[in-house]
PDB file of C-alpha atoms in Angstrom:
ATOM      1  CA  MET A   1      19.223 -45.450  46.092  1.00 83.00           C
ATOM      2  CA  ILE A   2      21.929 -43.808  43.975  1.00 87.00           C
ATOM      3  CA  PRO A   3      23.634 -40.927  45.813  1.00 92.00           C
ATOM      4  CA  THR A   4      23.598 -37.560  44.048  1.00 95.00           C
ATOM      5  CA  VAL A   5      26.571 -35.206  43.894  1.00 96.00           C
ATOM      6  CA  TYR A   6      25.587 -31.535  43.630  1.00 96.00           C
ATOM      7  CA  LEU A   7      28.180 -29.666  41.612  1.00 96.00           C
ATOM      8  CA  ALA A   8      28.783 -25.988  40.778  1.00 96.00           C
ATOM      9  CA  ILE A   9      31.094 -25.061  37.893  1.00 97.00           C
ATOM     10  CA  ASP A  10      32.694 -21.619  37.849  1.00 97.00           C
ATOM     11  CA  PRO A  11      31.077 -19.465  35.114  1.00 97.00           C
ATOM     12  CA  SER A  12      34.558 -18.397  33.932  1.00 97.00           C
ATOM     13  CA  LEU A  13      34.956 -21.959  32.573  1.00 97.00           C
ATOM     14  CA  THR A  14      31.994 -21.664  30.176  1.00 96.00           C
ATOM     15  CA  ALA A  15      34.171 -21.923  27.048  1.00 97.00           C
ATOM     16  CA  HIS A  16      35.252 -25.410  28.174  1.00 97.00           C
ATOM     17  CA  ARG A  17      31.899 -26.557  29.539  1.00 94.00           C
ATOM     18  CA  ALA A  18      31.451 -29.503  27.145  1.00 95.00           C
ATOM     19  CA  GLU A  19      34.812 -31.027  28.077  1.00 96.00           C
ATOM     20  CA  ILE A  20      34.341 -30.354  31.786  1.00 97.00           C
ATOM     21  CA  THR A  21      30.843 -31.851  31.995  1.00 95.00           C
ATOM     22  CA  TYR A  22      31.979 -34.848  29.913  1.00 95.00           C
ATOM     23  CA  THR A  23      34.725 -35.472  32.465  1.00 96.00           C
ATOM     24  CA  TRP A  24      32.465 -35.066  35.494  1.00 95.00           C
ATOM     25  CA  ARG A  25      29.795 -37.313  33.930  1.00 94.00           C
ATOM     26  CA  THR A  26      32.380 -39.996  33.112  1.00 95.00           C
ATOM     27  CA  LEU A  27      33.966 -39.949  36.574  1.00 94.00           C
ATOM     28  CA  LEU A  28      30.825 -39.690  38.691  1.00 95.00           C
ATOM     29  CA  THR A  29      28.648 -42.167  36.795  1.00 94.00           C
ATOM     30  CA  GLY A  30      31.607 -44.551  36.619  1.00 94.00           C
ATOM     31  CA  MET A  31      31.738 -44.460  40.423  1.00 93.00           C
ATOM     32  CA  GLY A  32      27.998 -45.043  40.730  1.00 95.00           C
ATOM     33  CA  TYR A  33      26.868 -41.487  41.498  1.00 95.00           C
ATOM     34  CA  SER A  34      24.232 -39.412  39.843  1.00 94.00           C
ATOM     35  CA  TRP A  35      25.037 -35.742  39.569  1.00 93.00           C
ATOM     36  CA  CYS A  36      23.192 -32.483  39.374  1.00 94.00           C
ATOM     37  CA  GLU A  37      24.770 -29.215  38.340  1.00 95.00           C
ATOM     38  CA  ARG A  38      23.612 -26.154  40.230  1.00 95.00           C
ATOM     39  CA  ALA A  39      24.008 -22.518  39.305  1.00 95.00           C
ATOM     40  CA  TRP A  40      27.134 -20.843  40.704  1.00 95.00           C
ATOM     41  CA  GLY A  41      26.280 -19.479  44.136  1.00 89.00           C
ATOM     42  CA  GLU A  42      23.257 -21.725  44.658  1.00 82.00           C
ATOM     43  CA  GLU A  43      23.407 -23.716  47.878  1.00 80.00           C
ATOM     44  CA  PRO A  44      24.118 -26.425  48.833  1.00 85.00           C
ATOM     45  CA  VAL A  45      26.769 -28.018  46.648  1.00 95.00           C
ATOM     46  CA  ILE A  46      29.078 -30.865  47.426  1.00 96.00           C
ATOM     47  CA  ILE A  47      31.759 -29.816  44.909  1.00 96.00           C
ATOM     48  CA  ALA A  48      32.708 -26.358  43.657  1.00 97.00           C
ATOM     49  CA  TYR A  49      34.987 -26.461  40.608  1.00 97.00           C
ATOM     50  CA  THR A  50      36.550 -23.024  40.411  1.00 96.00           C
ATOM     51  CA  THR A  51      39.368 -20.903  39.029  1.00 96.00           C
ATOM     52  CA  ASN A  52      39.397 -18.911  42.283  1.00 95.00           C
ATOM     53  CA  PRO A  53      39.214 -21.100  45.415  1.00 91.00           C
ATOM     54  CA  ALA A  54      38.973 -17.992  47.620  1.00 89.00           C
ATOM     55  CA  ASP A  55      35.627 -17.036  46.035  1.00 89.00           C
ATOM     56  CA  THR A  56      33.323 -20.040  45.868  1.00 91.00           C
ATOM     57  CA  PRO A  57      29.853 -20.960  46.990  1.00 90.00           C
ATOM     58  CA  PRO A  58      29.758 -23.027  50.195  1.00 92.00           C
ATOM     59  CA  ALA A  59      30.896 -26.558  49.362  1.00 95.00           C
ATOM     60  CA  ALA A  60      32.231 -29.701  51.010  1.00 96.00           C
ATOM     61  CA  MET A  61      35.022 -29.844  48.391  1.00 96.00           C
ATOM     62  CA  VAL A  62      36.663 -27.063  46.376  1.00 96.00           C
ATOM     63  CA  ILE A  63      38.765 -28.025  43.360  1.00 96.00           C
ATOM     64  CA  ASN A  64      41.110 -25.469  41.814  1.00 94.00           C
ATOM     65  CA  ALA A  65      40.420 -25.484  38.065  1.00 96.00           C
ATOM     66  CA  ARG A  66      43.464 -24.582  35.989  1.00 94.00           C
ATOM     67  CA  ILE A  67      41.889 -22.593  33.147  1.00 96.00           C
ATOM     68  CA  GLU A  68      45.198 -22.219  31.298  1.00 95.00           C
ATOM     69  CA  ARG A  69      45.256 -26.001  30.868  1.00 94.00           C
ATOM     70  CA  TRP A  70      41.717 -26.092  29.511  1.00 96.00           C
ATOM     71  CA  CYS A  71      42.728 -23.395  26.988  1.00 96.00           C
ATOM     72  CA  ALA A  72      45.720 -25.411  25.696  1.00 94.00           C
ATOM     73  CA  PRO A  73      45.372 -29.099  26.625  1.00 93.00           C
ATOM     74  CA  ALA A  74      48.031 -30.251  24.154  1.00 92.00           C
ATOM     75  CA  GLN A  75      50.617 -28.257  26.132  1.00 92.00           C
ATOM     76  CA  ALA A  76      50.180 -30.380  29.293  1.00 92.00           C
ATOM     77  CA  HIS A  77      52.621 -33.195  30.042  1.00 91.00           C
ATOM     78  CA  LEU A  78      52.419 -36.038  32.549  1.00 90.00           C
ATOM     79  CA  ILE A  79      55.561 -36.140  34.699  1.00 91.00           C
ATOM     80  CA  GLY A  80      54.569 -38.811  37.200  1.00 88.00           C
ATOM     81  CA  SER A  81      52.276 -39.284  40.145  1.00 86.00           C
ATOM     82  CA  LYS A  82      52.048 -38.385  43.795  1.00 83.00           C
ATOM     83  CA  GLN A  83      50.484 -40.067  46.796  1.00 83.00           C
ATOM     84  CA  TRP A  84      47.854 -38.687  49.132  1.00 78.00           C
ATOM     85  CA  HIS A  85      46.361 -40.823  51.926  1.00 79.00           C
ATOM     86  CA  GLY A  86      46.709 -43.993  49.878  1.00 84.00           C
ATOM     87  CA  TYR A  87      45.455 -42.435  46.638  1.00 80.00           C
ATOM     88  CA  THR A  88      47.668 -42.106  43.585  1.00 83.00           C
ATOM     89  CA  LEU A  89      47.117 -38.805  41.817  1.00 81.00           C
ATOM     90  CA  PRO A  90      48.491 -37.886  38.385  1.00 84.00           C
ATOM     91  CA  ARG A  91      51.122 -35.159  38.390  1.00 86.00           C
ATOM     92  CA  LEU A  92      51.303 -32.890  35.375  1.00 89.00           C
ATOM     93  CA  ALA A  93      54.132 -30.460  34.639  1.00 88.00           C
ATOM     94  CA  ASP A  94      53.709 -27.326  36.757  1.00 85.00           C
ATOM     95  CA  ASP A  95      51.616 -29.096  39.410  1.00 83.00           C
ATOM     96  CA  GLN A  96      52.793 -28.322  42.901  1.00 76.00           C
ATOM     97  CA  SER A  97      55.220 -31.107  43.793  1.00 66.00           C
ATOM     98  CA  THR A  98      54.225 -30.868  47.445  1.00 67.00           C
ATOM     99  CA  GLY A  99      50.724 -29.527  46.861  1.00 71.00           C
ATOM    100  CA  GLN A 100      48.370 -31.824  48.685  1.00 79.00           C
ATOM    101  CA  PRO A 101      44.660 -31.530  49.340  1.00 85.00           C
ATOM    102  CA  ILE A 102      43.972 -29.945  52.723  1.00 88.00           C
ATOM    103  CA  ILE A 103      40.969 -29.846  54.999  1.00 90.00           C
ATOM    104  CA  ALA A 104      40.096 -26.451  56.451  1.00 89.00           C
ATOM    105  CA  ASN A 105      36.857 -25.362  58.097  1.00 87.00           C
ATOM    106  CA  GLY A 106      35.225 -28.669  57.184  1.00 90.00           C
ATOM    107  CA  CYS A 107      36.023 -28.297  53.465  1.00 93.00           C
ATOM    108  CA  LEU A 108      38.473 -30.314  51.364  1.00 93.00           C
ATOM    109  CA  TYR A 109      40.575 -28.019  49.141  1.00 93.00           C
ATOM    110  CA  VAL A 110      42.296 -29.635  46.150  1.00 90.00           C
ATOM    111  CA  PRO A 111      45.095 -27.372  44.817  1.00 87.00           C
ATOM    112  CA  ASP A 112      45.892 -29.129  41.537  1.00 87.00           C
ATOM    113  CA  ASP A 113      43.271 -29.906  38.897  1.00 91.00           C
ATOM    114  CA  PRO A 114      42.431 -33.633  38.872  1.00 90.00           C
ATOM    115  CA  ILE A 115      39.418 -32.983  36.624  1.00 95.00           C
ATOM    116  CA  PHE A 116      41.618 -31.608  33.852  1.00 95.00           C
ATOM    117  CA  ALA A 117      44.103 -34.454  34.449  1.00 92.00           C
ATOM    118  CA  ALA A 118      41.276 -36.995  34.061  1.00 92.00           C
ATOM    119  CA  PHE A 119      40.044 -35.297  30.873  1.00 95.00           C
ATOM    120  CA  TRP A 120      43.575 -35.162  29.517  1.00 92.00           C
ATOM    121  CA  LEU A 121      44.197 -38.861  30.235  1.00 90.00           C
ATOM    122  CA  LEU A 122      40.754 -39.990  28.986  1.00 90.00           C
ATOM    123  CA  SER A 123      41.204 -38.014  25.767  1.00 89.00           C
ATOM    124  CA  GLY A 124      44.582 -39.574  24.956  1.00 86.00           C
ATOM    125  CA  TYR A 125      46.669 -36.419  24.857  1.00 79.00           C
ATOM    126  CA  GLU A 126      49.835 -38.306  25.810  1.00 69.00           C
TER     127      GLU A 126
END
């Protein structure tokens, strides 16, 4: 059986919904997951993709969406990568150099925006 990832996308990202859902669909189906988007605030979700990590529906993972990047993707620049528990993550200009995902209260918080980074790389911006 294919596992399903339940995802909630912050309503403030509506203007960039096509790009965001394209990225999620590409990443999740490429990893063998089905996915189902739920309305913001509907429980339960596995991933909350939000511009305000302090105000999200309950989720196992909260990813900080960087809306300013979605508004001007051509302004982003890859400056390298960083390591986290054996994973190599892209590092864009103005990412936190020491910002690492943290686990608090049973939730994984991701401070930088790997979804935008994936979109940016997949779309050939640099």
